[in-house]
Tab-separated table of C-alpha atoms and ligand atoms in Angstrom:
chain	number	residue	atom	x	y	z
A	1	UNK	CA	125.351	114.497	7.519
A	2	UNK	CA	123.765	117.511	5.833
A	3	UNK	CA	120.048	118.099	6.052
A	4	UNK	CA	119.462	117.535	2.344
A	5	UNK	CA	121.413	114.297	2.418
A	6	UNK	CA	119.314	112.985	5.296
A	7	UNK	CA	116.021	113.711	3.594
A	8	UNK	CA	117.265	112.029	0.430
A	9	UNK	CA	118.161	108.946	2.486
A	10	UNK	CA	114.807	109.088	4.206
A	11	UNK	CA	112.974	108.940	0.910
A	12	UNK	CA	115.058	106.023	-0.315
A	13	UNK	CA	114.662	104.017	2.889
A	14	UNK	CA	110.930	104.536	2.972
A	15	UNK	CA	110.649	103.025	-0.503
A	16	UNK	CA	113.181	100.219	0.001
A	17	UNK	CA	111.787	98.538	3.095
A	18	UNK	CA	109.473	95.598	2.571
A	19	UNK	CA	106.037	95.770	4.231
A	20	UNK	CA	106.211	94.456	7.807
A	21	UNK	CA	103.764	91.650	7.078
A	22	UNK	CA	106.146	90.394	4.368
A	23	UNK	CA	109.094	90.564	6.774
A	24	UNK	CA	107.141	88.502	9.291
A	25	UNK	CA	106.127	85.918	6.689
A	26	UNK	CA	109.647	85.646	5.228
A	27	UNK	CA	111.269	85.161	8.665
A	28	UNK	CA	108.503	82.957	10.082
A	29	UNK	CA	107.799	85.317	12.991
A	30	UNK	CA	104.472	83.954	14.194
A	31	UNK	CA	103.498	85.870	17.349
A	32	UNK	CA	104.443	84.135	20.595
A	33	UNK	CA	101.983	84.618	23.456
A	34	UNK	CA	104.622	83.672	26.039
A	35	UNK	CA	106.806	86.575	24.864
A	36	UNK	CA	103.883	89.025	24.912
A	37	UNK	CA	104.074	89.549	21.158
A	38	UNK	CA	101.416	91.838	19.699
A	39	UNK	CA	102.864	93.539	16.660
A	40	UNK	CA	102.071	96.953	15.168
A	41	UNK	CA	102.064	97.221	11.364
A	42	UNK	CA	100.530	100.635	10.694
A	43	UNK	CA	103.543	102.704	9.664
A	44	UNK	CA	101.699	106.011	10.077
A	45	UNK	CA	100.772	105.107	13.633
A	46	UNK	CA	104.356	103.999	14.300
A	47	UNK	CA	105.679	107.311	12.937
A	48	UNK	CA	103.311	109.190	15.257
A	49	UNK	CA	104.580	107.173	18.228
A	50	UNK	CA	108.201	107.869	17.266
A	51	UNK	CA	107.388	111.596	17.151
A	52	UNK	CA	106.076	111.763	20.742
A	53	UNK	CA	109.444	112.561	22.390
A	54	UNK	CA	110.239	115.266	19.817
A	55	UNK	CA	113.128	115.481	17.371
A	56	UNK	CA	115.199	112.284	17.546
A	57	UNK	CA	117.817	113.236	14.951
A	58	UNK	CA	121.136	111.737	16.085
A	59	UNK	CA	119.664	110.962	19.526
A	60	UNK	CA	120.466	107.716	21.316
A	61	UNK	CA	117.308	105.652	21.767
A	62	UNK	CA	116.790	102.452	23.709
A	63	UNK	CA	113.992	100.262	22.398
A	64	UNK	CA	112.905	97.209	24.351
A	65	UNK	CA	111.334	94.404	22.330
A	66	UNK	CA	111.651	95.524	18.696
A	67	UNK	CA	110.168	92.241	17.444
A	68	UNK	CA	110.093	92.382	13.624
A	69	UNK	CA	111.093	96.071	13.817
A	70	UNK	CA	107.952	98.161	13.181
A	71	UNK	CA	108.665	100.849	15.757
A	72	UNK	CA	112.395	100.431	15.107
A	73	UNK	CA	111.972	101.526	11.480
A	74	UNK	CA	110.009	104.573	12.536
A	75	UNK	CA	112.784	105.505	14.980
A	76	UNK	CA	115.484	104.987	12.352
A	77	UNK	CA	113.557	107.085	9.854
A	78	UNK	CA	113.347	109.801	12.501
A	79	UNK	CA	117.149	109.790	12.500
A	80	UNK	CA	117.689	108.115	15.887
A	81	UNK	CA	120.638	105.910	16.799
A	82	UNK	CA	118.810	102.892	18.154
A	83	UNK	CA	119.912	100.182	20.561
A	84	UNK	CA	117.255	97.481	20.523
A	85	UNK	CA	117.079	94.687	23.102
A	86	UNK	CA	115.143	91.663	21.866
A	87	UNK	CA	114.731	88.359	23.655
A	88	UNK	CA	113.331	86.409	20.699
A	89	UNK	CA	116.289	85.345	18.570
A	90	UNK	CA	113.958	84.583	15.643
A	91	UNK	CA	113.671	88.363	15.158
A	92	UNK	CA	117.416	88.984	14.894
A	93	UNK	CA	117.828	88.288	11.134
A	94	UNK	CA	114.914	90.611	10.308
A	95	UNK	CA	116.461	93.307	12.490
A	96	UNK	CA	119.876	92.742	10.873
A	97	UNK	CA	118.295	93.523	7.489
A	98	UNK	CA	116.910	96.722	8.925
A	99	UNK	CA	120.367	97.604	10.242
A	100	UNK	CA	121.772	97.200	6.723
A	101	UNK	CA	119.193	99.633	5.380
A	102	UNK	CA	120.228	102.236	7.990
A	103	UNK	CA	124.011	101.828	8.242
A	104	UNK	CA	125.491	102.752	11.607
A	105	UNK	CA	122.114	103.561	13.157
A	106	UNK	CA	121.002	100.248	14.668
A	107	UNK	CA	122.586	98.014	17.286
A	108	UNK	CA	120.661	94.862	18.193
A	109	UNK	CA	121.267	93.216	21.552
A	110	UNK	CA	119.848	89.742	21.961
A	111	UNK	CA	118.824	89.235	25.578
A	112	UNK	CA	116.415	89.849	28.421
A	113	UNK	CA	115.934	93.559	29.100
A	114	UNK	CA	115.206	92.789	32.742
A	115	UNK	CA	118.683	91.370	33.190
A	116	UNK	CA	120.694	94.082	31.430
A	117	UNK	CA	122.093	97.297	32.866
A	118	UNK	CA	120.656	99.875	30.463
A	119	UNK	CA	122.841	102.800	31.583
A	120	UNK	CA	126.044	100.818	30.976
A	121	UNK	CA	124.747	99.479	27.686
A	122	UNK	CA	123.913	102.956	26.404
A	123	UNK	CA	126.904	104.834	27.858
A	124	UNK	CA	125.266	108.210	27.136
A	125	UNK	CA	121.988	110.014	27.758
A	126	UNK	CA	119.165	108.238	25.964
A	127	UNK	CA	115.435	108.270	25.304
A	128	UNK	CA	113.447	105.077	25.854
A	129	UNK	CA	110.705	104.126	23.413
A	130	UNK	CA	108.978	100.797	23.532
A	131	UNK	CA	105.860	98.877	22.744
A	132	UNK	CA	106.479	96.908	25.909
A	133	UNK	CA	105.680	93.293	26.408
A	134	UNK	CA	102.881	93.556	28.970
A	135	UNK	CA	104.385	90.963	31.269
A	136	UNK	CA	107.607	92.934	31.834
A	137	UNK	CA	106.377	96.500	31.293
A	138	UNK	CA	105.584	97.452	34.869
A	139	UNK	CA	108.773	95.860	36.254
A	140	UNK	CA	110.921	97.853	33.830
A	141	UNK	CA	108.957	101.030	34.463
A	142	UNK	CA	109.370	100.805	38.255
A	143	UNK	CA	113.077	100.150	37.763
A	144	UNK	CA	113.561	103.196	35.489
A	145	UNK	CA	111.750	105.383	38.013
A	146	UNK	CA	113.545	104.026	41.056
A	147	UNK	CA	116.969	104.613	42.570
A	148	UNK	CA	118.559	107.555	44.330
A	149	UNK	CA	120.498	108.931	41.345
A	150	UNK	CA	118.528	111.738	39.713
A	151	UNK	CA	118.222	112.985	37.044
A	152	UNK	CA	118.447	109.541	35.476
A	153	UNK	CA	120.438	108.746	32.330
A	154	UNK	CA	117.204	108.519	30.341
A	155	UNK	CA	115.797	111.789	29.059
A	156	UNK	CA	112.261	110.463	28.516
A	157	UNK	CA	110.203	107.277	28.598
A	158	UNK	CA	107.613	106.761	25.850
A	159	UNK	CA	105.948	103.479	26.644
A	160	UNK	CA	102.952	101.452	25.551
A	161	UNK	CA	100.922	99.947	28.401
A	162	UNK	CA	97.554	98.377	28.826
A	163	UNK	CA	95.232	101.383	29.084
A	164	UNK	CA	94.304	100.533	32.643
A	165	UNK	CA	97.995	100.594	33.690
A	166	UNK	CA	98.558	103.858	31.789
A	167	UNK	CA	95.645	105.394	33.702
A	168	UNK	CA	97.180	104.278	36.991
A	169	UNK	CA	100.449	106.000	36.058
A	170	UNK	CA	98.874	109.393	35.323
A	171	UNK	CA	96.113	109.166	37.969
A	172	UNK	CA	95.314	112.023	40.335
A	173	UNK	CA	94.606	111.656	44.079
A	174	UNK	CA	91.091	110.599	44.965
A	175	UNK	CA	90.552	108.554	41.824
A	176	UNK	CA	90.135	104.801	41.977
A	177	UNK	CA	93.241	104.313	39.805
A	178	UNK	CA	95.519	106.463	42.002
A	179	UNK	CA	98.125	104.406	43.801
A	180	UNK	CA	101.787	103.511	44.098
A	181	UNK	CA	102.501	103.747	40.378
A	182	UNK	CA	101.141	107.302	40.212
A	183	UNK	CA	103.266	108.486	43.132
A	184	UNK	CA	106.395	106.802	41.740
A	185	UNK	CA	105.781	108.333	38.313
A	186	UNK	CA	104.917	111.817	39.536
A	187	UNK	CA	107.064	112.691	42.574
A	188	UNK	CA	110.090	113.679	40.470
A	189	UNK	CA	108.806	113.278	36.905
A	190	UNK	CA	105.946	114.496	34.790
A	191	UNK	CA	103.754	111.778	33.315
A	192	UNK	CA	101.108	112.270	30.661
A	193	UNK	CA	98.907	110.043	28.562
A	194	UNK	CA	100.214	110.744	25.059
A	195	UNK	CA	98.031	108.514	22.875
A	196	UNK	CA	95.371	105.831	23.121
A	197	UNK	CA	95.858	102.844	20.836
A	198	UNK	CA	92.921	100.660	19.886
A	199	UNK	CA	93.396	96.928	20.356
A	200	UNK	CA	92.632	96.372	16.665
A	201	UNK	CA	95.917	98.139	15.759
A	202	UNK	CA	97.826	95.077	16.975
A	203	UNK	CA	98.364	91.687	15.387
A	204	UNK	CA	97.134	89.603	17.081
A	205	UNK	CA	94.820	92.025	18.917
A	206	UNK	CA	95.196	91.838	22.712
A	207	UNK	CA	92.074	91.546	24.877
A	208	UNK	CA	92.380	95.099	26.214
A	209	UNK	CA	92.965	98.628	24.928
A	210	UNK	CA	96.412	100.206	25.105
A	211	UNK	CA	97.786	103.666	25.716
A	212	UNK	CA	101.143	105.382	25.493
A	213	UNK	CA	102.549	107.218	28.464
A	214	UNK	CA	105.255	109.863	28.132
A	215	UNK	CA	107.398	110.547	31.177
A	216	UNK	CA	110.100	113.187	31.629
A	217	UNK	CA	112.325	113.656	34.649
A	218	UNK	CA	111.716	116.764	36.776
A	219	UNK	CA	113.576	118.173	39.776
A	220	UNK	CA	113.907	115.759	42.677
A	221	UNK	CA	112.620	117.180	45.962
A	222	UNK	CA	115.488	117.670	48.394
A	223	UNK	CA	116.200	115.643	51.511
A	224	UNK	CA	114.432	112.457	50.443
A	225	UNK	CA	115.545	108.885	50.080
A	226	UNK	CA	113.841	107.283	47.093
A	227	UNK	CA	113.960	104.014	48.967
A	228	UNK	CA	112.020	105.472	51.917
A	229	UNK	CA	109.342	106.863	49.609
A	230	UNK	CA	109.044	103.504	47.875
A	231	UNK	CA	108.603	101.704	51.229
A	232	UNK	CA	106.085	104.289	52.369
A	233	UNK	CA	103.885	103.981	49.278
A	234	UNK	CA	104.161	100.220	49.375
A	235	UNK	CA	102.808	100.164	52.940
A	236	UNK	CA	100.185	102.866	52.342
A	237	UNK	CA	98.702	101.342	49.193
A	238	UNK	CA	99.278	97.731	50.271
A	239	UNK	CA	96.142	98.211	52.386
A	240	UNK	CA	94.513	101.014	50.422
A	241	UNK	CA	91.047	100.606	51.955
A	242	UNK	CA	92.464	101.041	55.458
A	243	UNK	CA	93.088	104.315	57.280
A	244	UNK	CA	96.685	105.535	57.379
A	245	UNK	CA	96.928	104.907	61.121
A	246	UNK	CA	96.503	101.201	60.301
A	247	UNK	CA	98.347	100.866	56.971
A	248	UNK	CA	101.402	102.858	58.147
A	249	UNK	CA	101.658	101.197	61.557
A	250	UNK	CA	104.565	99.045	60.434
A	251	UNK	CA	106.604	101.970	59.053
A	252	UNK	CA	108.747	103.313	61.921
A	253	UNK	CA	108.090	106.985	62.600
A	254	UNK	CA	105.303	107.323	60.030
A	255	UNK	CA	102.471	108.001	62.481
A	256	UNK	CA	104.537	110.657	64.264
A	257	UNK	CA	105.314	112.217	60.886
A	258	UNK	CA	101.585	112.408	60.089
A	259	UNK	CA	101.013	114.102	63.413
A	260	UNK	CA	103.835	116.621	62.884
A	261	UNK	CA	102.562	117.458	59.421
A	262	UNK	CA	98.940	117.797	60.530
A	263	UNK	CA	97.802	114.971	58.224
A	264	UNK	CA	94.746	113.230	59.617
A	265	UNK	CA	95.637	109.574	60.287
A	266	UNK	CA	92.040	108.620	59.545
A	267	UNK	CA	92.504	109.436	55.891
A	268	UNK	CA	93.186	106.719	53.339
A	269	UNK	CA	96.288	106.583	51.141
A	270	UNK	CA	94.303	107.339	47.984
A	271	UNK	CA	93.352	110.789	49.337
A	272	UNK	CA	96.972	111.881	49.896
A	273	UNK	CA	98.553	114.016	47.206
A	274	UNK	CA	102.010	113.289	45.850
A	275	UNK	CA	103.376	116.315	47.753
A	276	UNK	CA	101.990	114.889	51.024
A	277	UNK	CA	103.756	111.561	50.422
A	278	UNK	CA	106.927	113.506	49.683
A	279	UNK	CA	106.543	115.488	52.931
A	280	UNK	CA	106.084	112.307	54.991
A	281	UNK	CA	109.062	110.646	53.295
A	282	UNK	CA	111.197	113.716	54.058
A	283	UNK	CA	110.383	113.359	57.776
A	284	UNK	CA	111.365	109.703	57.668
A	285	UNK	CA	114.570	110.139	55.682
B	301	SAM	N1	108.023	96.491	18.917
B	301	SAM	C1	107.248	95.501	18.203
B	301	SAM	C2	106.003	96.159	17.669
B	301	SAM	O1	105.663	97.249	18.166
B	301	SAM	O2	105.355	95.621	16.786
B	301	SAM	C3	106.934	94.299	19.075
B	301	SAM	C4	106.195	94.581	20.357
B	301	SAM	S1	105.705	93.138	21.259
B	301	SAM	C5	104.353	93.799	22.215
B	301	SAM	C6	106.907	92.940	22.540
B	301	SAM	C7	108.310	92.462	22.120
B	301	SAM	O3	109.143	92.347	23.273
B	301	SAM	C8	108.361	91.087	21.469
B	301	SAM	O4	109.127	91.159	20.304
B	301	SAM	C9	109.032	90.169	22.497
B	301	SAM	O5	109.772	89.128	21.916
B	301	SAM	C10	109.923	91.156	23.227
B	301	SAM	N2	110.257	90.768	24.617
B	301	SAM	C11	109.472	90.123	25.500
B	301	SAM	N3	110.080	90.029	26.703
B	301	SAM	C12	111.280	90.650	26.579
B	301	SAM	C13	112.363	90.890	27.450
B	301	SAM	N4	112.318	90.489	28.728
B	301	SAM	N5	113.448	91.535	26.989
B	301	SAM	C14	113.491	91.965	25.692
B	301	SAM	N6	112.491	91.771	24.796
B	301	SAM	C15	111.398	91.120	25.243
C-alpha cells in the first residue's frame, strides 16, 4: 500500500470506530475480576503505548488479552498486523468488528496464552505488546525470557505490569527490588521502564499503580546454559537474606566457582551484579 493510501485509511478508521465505552456497553463486556480485566479507554494513551516499540508499519505483533480492543485499535492504526490471543469469548464479536474495520490486519485467537506456542502461532519475527492480565503476566514474561535459543523470535516485549513488578524487572544490584526477575531480564536483554500508568487510567481502577516495561534482546554471553543460570538465581534469591555460602550450598560446584572467581561467599545474592551471575553460571555450565 502506498503511503498516501495508508494515511487516508488511517483518517477514515479513526472516525469510523465507535468509542470503546460504547463497544463495551453494546457487547455486554462487564469487567471480570477472575480474568484480570482492567480496561484502558484513553485512545491517546493507547497510541503512546503502541508507539513505544517504534514504527510498527506492516510488522507482526502479538497481543495477549485484547479484551474489547483498546490497545488493539492503536496497534492497527499504527499499521501493525496483529495476532491477538483472548481467553474471554465474550470479547470475540467486538474484536471481529475491529477486524472488519482493518481488513487483513487482525487475527483473533480464542484461547489461553499460557497454553499456546507463540513462535509457532506467529511463524515469523514478531513484537509483543500487551496490557497483561496481572495473574499471568510474570509467568508469560519468564517464559519469553527463558530457553536456550537466542535471539528469540520476538523482537521486543512492551508489557504493562504492576509498578512494583516493573521495578523488579529493571532493578539494579543492591536495591531492595533486585532479584531473579532483574537477572533474567538483563543478562541477555536490555530492559527499561518506558512509561508509568496511573491506576485511574483503567476501568475499573486496580488497587496499585502500573508501569510499562520495554525489553529488547541483546547478545547472549557465550558458554552458558540458560537453564543453569535460572537454577542459580532461583537458589541465590530463594534465600536472599542469607549469605551465598548458605543459599548456594545445594547447587553443585557453585561454592568452588565463587572461590575460583574471587567472589566472597559471605556476600548476599542482592549484591551480585548480573555479570557476576553470568560468570558463575559459565563455570557451572
Ligand atoms: N487489552 C485490554 C485493554 O488494555 O484495555 C484489556 C486488558 S485486561 C488487563 C487483560 C485481558 O487479558 C482481558 O481481556 C482478559 O480476558 C485477558 N486474559 C486473561 N487471562 C488470559 C490468558 N491466560 N490468555 C489470554 N487472555 C487472557
